[in-house]
């Protein structure tokens, strides 16, 4: 019996640091309307989709609190929640979180809201890239390590809308552990928002590798864990830094089912039969039958790579 999830990925073009919240939310609602017209019942939004990618501006953390949400939902995002609930659309939304119960914490967070308008669960970014101090020779700064606390919720998978749903954020997709922990919870679709620069701030590399690595990671994660992956870019030039597009929906086979064509606000859509995820889990990636955790201890016990004994 097929279990179809009609998935839309809402790619967003750049958000300028002077864009009003009303304008940003109106763009998102317009994308939801387009998704609805296609029959979507789930919409995936990018990482930090309510603000510009601010973790480049300054190391004065107090100056950046204006970019954080202290409540979710809140008055400014209400139009998104209302439209989604009224049209029975579930969605994931990435934002900068100051938890109500822990005002000293700062998280790069993504929530999943079900088609009744309730926040079903949240995820806080585990892998924080970049630096804690200014990089004088870098083409631009990336201070996520300085601003955000490491995610403290693990990689949850929750049953919602008759699907095993998991989430990750941007850099997380580059680490196979992310998808494997989700895969060990029988995830059937991973919702991934990202803001990925078109230039590697670590050092010079051919430009085409940014898109290649993006697709490589989500396709590998999907295939090796027999899950759909729906990845939503914030794209275009933000604060002078080019962000790649490449929003896509990947099947459990690892094949890209649909790919965005622009660097602007754009909806891509696919009907995802979640039973296709079960095929891989029963066969090639039957974890219970084929995995050997006794041979993998090092993955958990060791943090950094160490040279072999001489
Ligand atoms: N962005 C980048 C990403 O992982 C990065 C960080 C830049 C990683 C360059 C590797 C090389 O896509 C975020 N927001 O994580």
XYZ file of C-alpha atoms and ligand atoms in Angstrom:
325
model
C 0.000 0.000 0.000
C 1.787 3.222 -1.107
C 2.250 5.952 1.459
C 2.596 9.094 -0.626
C 4.002 12.330 0.790
C 3.643 15.244 -1.627
C 6.854 17.114 -0.906
C 7.701 20.656 -1.965
C 11.071 22.255 -1.340
C 10.846 26.052 -1.034
C 14.176 27.433 -2.198
C 14.679 31.058 -1.255
C 16.739 33.699 -3.006
C 18.890 36.046 -0.936
C 17.613 37.825 2.188
C 19.177 41.232 2.618
C 20.055 42.345 6.130
C 17.680 45.294 5.621
C 14.730 43.213 4.374
C 11.707 43.619 6.650
C 10.359 40.539 8.415
C 6.973 41.219 6.827
C 8.532 41.058 3.364
C 10.387 37.815 4.116
C 7.280 36.156 5.563
C 5.221 37.309 2.579
C 7.739 35.639 0.236
C 7.435 32.415 2.208
C 3.627 32.481 2.118
C 3.763 33.025 -1.647
C 5.964 29.923 -1.935
C 3.460 27.964 0.207
C 0.645 29.025 -2.140
C 2.602 27.748 -5.123
C 3.333 24.503 -3.261
C -0.350 24.141 -2.400
C -1.301 24.586 -6.061
C 0.961 21.628 -6.851
C -0.754 19.500 -4.208
C 2.034 19.599 -1.634
C 1.290 18.533 1.934
C 4.854 19.148 3.177
C 7.088 22.173 2.484
C 10.815 22.324 3.361
C 12.316 25.774 4.033
C 16.030 26.702 4.175
C 18.355 27.124 7.146
C 17.930 30.558 8.840
C 15.060 31.322 6.430
C 13.805 34.330 8.434
C 17.040 36.308 8.296
C 20.079 36.956 6.226
C 23.000 34.623 6.985
C 24.231 36.872 9.785
C 27.045 34.655 11.224
C 29.582 36.610 9.174
C 29.085 40.136 10.442
C 30.818 40.506 13.770
C 32.084 38.650 16.809
C 30.109 41.032 19.023
C 27.469 38.428 19.853
C 25.122 40.872 21.602
C 24.840 42.859 18.371
C 23.356 39.776 16.689
C 20.572 38.960 19.161
C 18.242 40.933 16.898
C 18.446 38.024 14.442
C 17.206 35.452 16.983
C 13.625 34.329 17.756
C 12.764 34.176 21.471
C 9.404 32.545 20.809
C 8.273 30.178 18.056
C 5.698 30.661 16.687
C 5.512 34.408 17.157
C 3.501 37.271 15.693
C 5.849 37.835 12.773
C 5.683 34.239 11.503
C 1.961 33.770 12.254
C 0.951 34.182 8.568
C 3.074 31.130 7.691
C 1.612 28.980 10.477
C -1.942 30.119 9.679
C -1.719 29.493 5.933
C -0.119 26.091 6.504
C -2.669 25.012 9.105
C -5.644 26.254 7.056
C -4.347 24.309 4.048
C -3.191 21.231 6.002
C 0.439 21.642 5.030
C 3.282 20.420 7.258
C 6.579 22.261 7.016
C 10.135 22.542 8.315
C 11.488 26.007 9.071
C 15.045 27.017 9.948
C 15.688 29.918 12.334
C 18.071 31.261 14.984
C 16.683 30.223 18.394
C 17.030 31.672 21.886
C 15.141 29.031 23.904
C 12.438 30.457 26.176
C 13.701 28.222 29.006
C 17.435 28.899 28.396
C 17.930 32.557 27.414
C 21.717 32.213 27.583
C 21.722 29.615 24.776
C 21.892 30.301 21.036
C 20.955 27.535 18.536
C 20.772 27.163 14.765
C 17.410 25.388 14.826
C 14.875 23.754 12.535
C 11.331 22.822 13.584
C 8.883 20.430 11.967
C 5.284 21.637 12.109
C 2.661 19.015 11.262
C -0.395 19.571 9.049
C -2.473 20.511 12.116
C -0.160 23.452 12.780
C 1.529 21.911 15.848
C 5.322 21.882 16.283
C 5.890 18.101 16.166
C 9.615 18.327 17.048
C 12.737 20.421 16.636
C 16.384 19.877 15.736
C 19.393 21.985 16.705
C 22.421 21.973 14.404
C 25.106 19.619 15.699
C 27.968 20.310 13.261
C 28.898 23.989 13.492
C 31.436 24.984 10.811
C 33.711 28.003 10.656
C 35.750 29.793 13.293
C 35.607 31.502 16.686
C 38.009 34.239 15.623
C 38.377 36.578 12.637
C 40.188 35.056 9.640
C 42.188 37.954 8.121
C 43.072 36.040 4.941
C 39.621 34.513 4.299
C 37.432 35.864 1.453
C 34.619 36.262 3.999
C 33.994 35.320 7.638
C 32.048 32.348 9.021
C 31.541 32.543 12.777
C 28.926 29.836 13.451
C 31.298 28.236 15.976
C 31.324 31.553 17.868
C 27.577 32.265 17.848
C 25.775 28.996 18.242
C 25.844 26.371 20.948
C 26.211 22.802 19.664
C 22.818 21.184 19.159
C 21.693 19.362 22.341
C 18.841 17.261 20.935
C 20.792 14.631 19.001
C 19.284 13.652 15.637
C 15.625 12.884 16.434
C 13.276 10.999 14.106
C 9.548 11.384 14.828
C 6.463 9.749 13.326
C 4.377 12.539 11.838
C 1.919 12.701 8.917
C 2.244 8.891 8.599
C 6.004 9.222 7.911
C 9.270 8.734 9.846
C 10.630 12.285 9.613
C 14.161 13.442 10.429
C 16.003 16.728 9.988
C 19.517 18.081 9.569
C 20.994 21.511 8.811
C 23.546 22.436 6.171
C 27.013 21.334 7.358
C 25.414 18.295 9.058
C 24.901 16.742 5.607
C 28.673 16.536 5.096
C 29.031 14.116 8.024
C 27.849 10.544 7.326
C 27.159 10.103 11.047
C 24.213 12.489 10.666
C 22.366 10.302 8.182
C 23.395 7.046 9.853
C 21.956 8.050 13.246
C 18.743 9.059 11.452
C 18.885 5.807 9.448
C 19.172 3.761 12.637
C 15.760 5.197 13.574
C 14.213 4.075 10.286
C 13.994 7.595 8.896
C 12.055 7.744 5.605
C 12.572 11.407 4.736
C 15.261 13.844 5.914
C 14.425 17.569 5.648
C 17.622 19.603 5.243
C 17.858 23.405 5.023
C 21.178 24.955 4.004
C 23.007 28.191 3.256
C 26.171 27.072 1.440
C 28.643 29.607 0.112
C 29.820 29.225 -3.478
C 33.382 29.718 -2.250
C 35.122 27.462 0.271
C 36.314 29.778 3.043
C 38.865 27.136 4.067
C 40.834 27.694 0.905
C 40.823 27.798 -2.862
C 39.193 24.950 -4.775
C 37.532 24.676 -8.206
C 34.112 26.407 -8.040
C 32.154 23.436 -9.426
C 33.090 21.385 -6.340
C 30.644 23.332 -4.163
C 27.657 21.942 -6.048
C 29.314 18.555 -6.545
C 29.929 18.137 -2.779
C 26.426 19.326 -1.941
C 24.798 16.740 -4.230
C 27.305 14.024 -3.305
C 26.462 14.339 0.393
C 22.672 14.298 0.113
C 22.677 11.534 -2.525
C 25.041 9.386 -0.453
C 23.063 10.041 2.724
C 19.843 9.053 0.988
C 21.194 5.891 -0.632
C 23.223 4.587 2.328
C 20.271 4.973 4.692
C 17.428 4.160 2.300
C 15.674 7.467 2.832
C 14.336 10.391 0.843
C 16.227 13.661 1.356
C 14.587 17.030 0.619
C 17.174 19.840 0.663
C 16.234 23.531 0.568
C 18.784 26.231 -0.297
C 18.861 29.878 0.556
C 20.652 30.997 -2.643
C 22.019 34.050 -4.405
C 24.293 36.779 -3.098
C 23.861 37.690 0.580
C 26.071 40.413 2.037
C 28.411 40.022 -0.930
C 28.803 36.253 -0.518
C 27.383 33.948 -3.253
C 25.255 31.094 -1.866
C 24.718 28.022 -4.071
C 21.253 26.844 -5.074
C 20.871 23.163 -5.947
C 17.699 22.563 -3.942
C 16.693 19.000 -4.610
C 14.635 15.979 -3.660
C 16.624 12.729 -3.614
C 15.040 9.267 -3.669
C 16.207 6.355 -1.459
C 17.933 5.024 -4.595
C 20.255 8.032 -4.306
C 18.929 9.527 -7.539
C 18.053 13.214 -7.714
C 14.329 13.259 -8.554
C 14.070 17.037 -9.031
C 16.580 19.908 -8.902
C 15.964 23.662 -8.741
C 16.739 25.701 -11.878
C 17.293 29.168 -10.442
C 19.004 30.981 -7.563
C 15.747 32.671 -6.583
C 12.558 31.833 -4.731
C 11.508 28.600 -6.422
C 9.333 25.620 -5.597
C 10.343 22.122 -6.637
C 7.967 19.206 -6.063
C 7.877 15.419 -6.024
C 5.404 12.726 -4.965
C 7.412 10.559 -2.586
C 6.211 6.989 -2.039
C 7.719 6.299 1.371
C 7.403 2.554 0.744
C 10.392 2.974 -1.605
C 12.462 3.717 1.503
C 11.411 0.407 3.022
C 12.795 -1.577 0.077
C 16.391 -0.491 0.810
C 15.909 -1.064 4.531
C 14.771 -4.631 3.895
C 17.524 -5.482 1.414
C 20.943 -3.934 0.826
C 20.727 -1.708 3.938
C 19.135 -4.167 6.313
C 21.143 -2.728 9.222
C 20.190 -5.471 11.702
C 21.382 -8.166 9.310
C 24.592 -6.672 7.932
C 26.034 -4.005 10.252
C 28.930 -4.856 12.585
C 29.100 -2.173 15.304
C 31.833 -4.172 17.062
C 34.091 -3.234 14.143
C 33.044 0.446 14.243
C 33.873 1.342 17.860
C 36.434 3.909 16.730
C 33.717 6.029 15.140
C 32.354 6.865 18.583
C 35.463 6.481 20.760
C 37.818 8.671 18.712
C 37.176 12.366 17.817
C 40.091 13.404 15.598
C 42.040 11.240 13.159
C 45.279 9.735 14.495
C 48.207 8.307 12.527
C 48.676 4.529 12.553
C 51.276 2.989 14.868
C 54.714 2.757 13.217
N 27.616 26.355 5.433
C 28.681 25.593 4.852
C 28.237 24.151 4.549
O 28.584 23.213 5.236
C 31.093 25.162 4.862
C 29.907 25.599 5.726
C 31.728 26.090 4.045
C 31.547 23.887 4.873
C 32.809 25.698 3.259
C 32.622 23.480 4.071
C 33.260 24.396 3.268
O 27.560 24.009 3.559
C 26.869 26.116 6.562
N 25.935 27.039 6.881
O 27.028 25.115 7.255
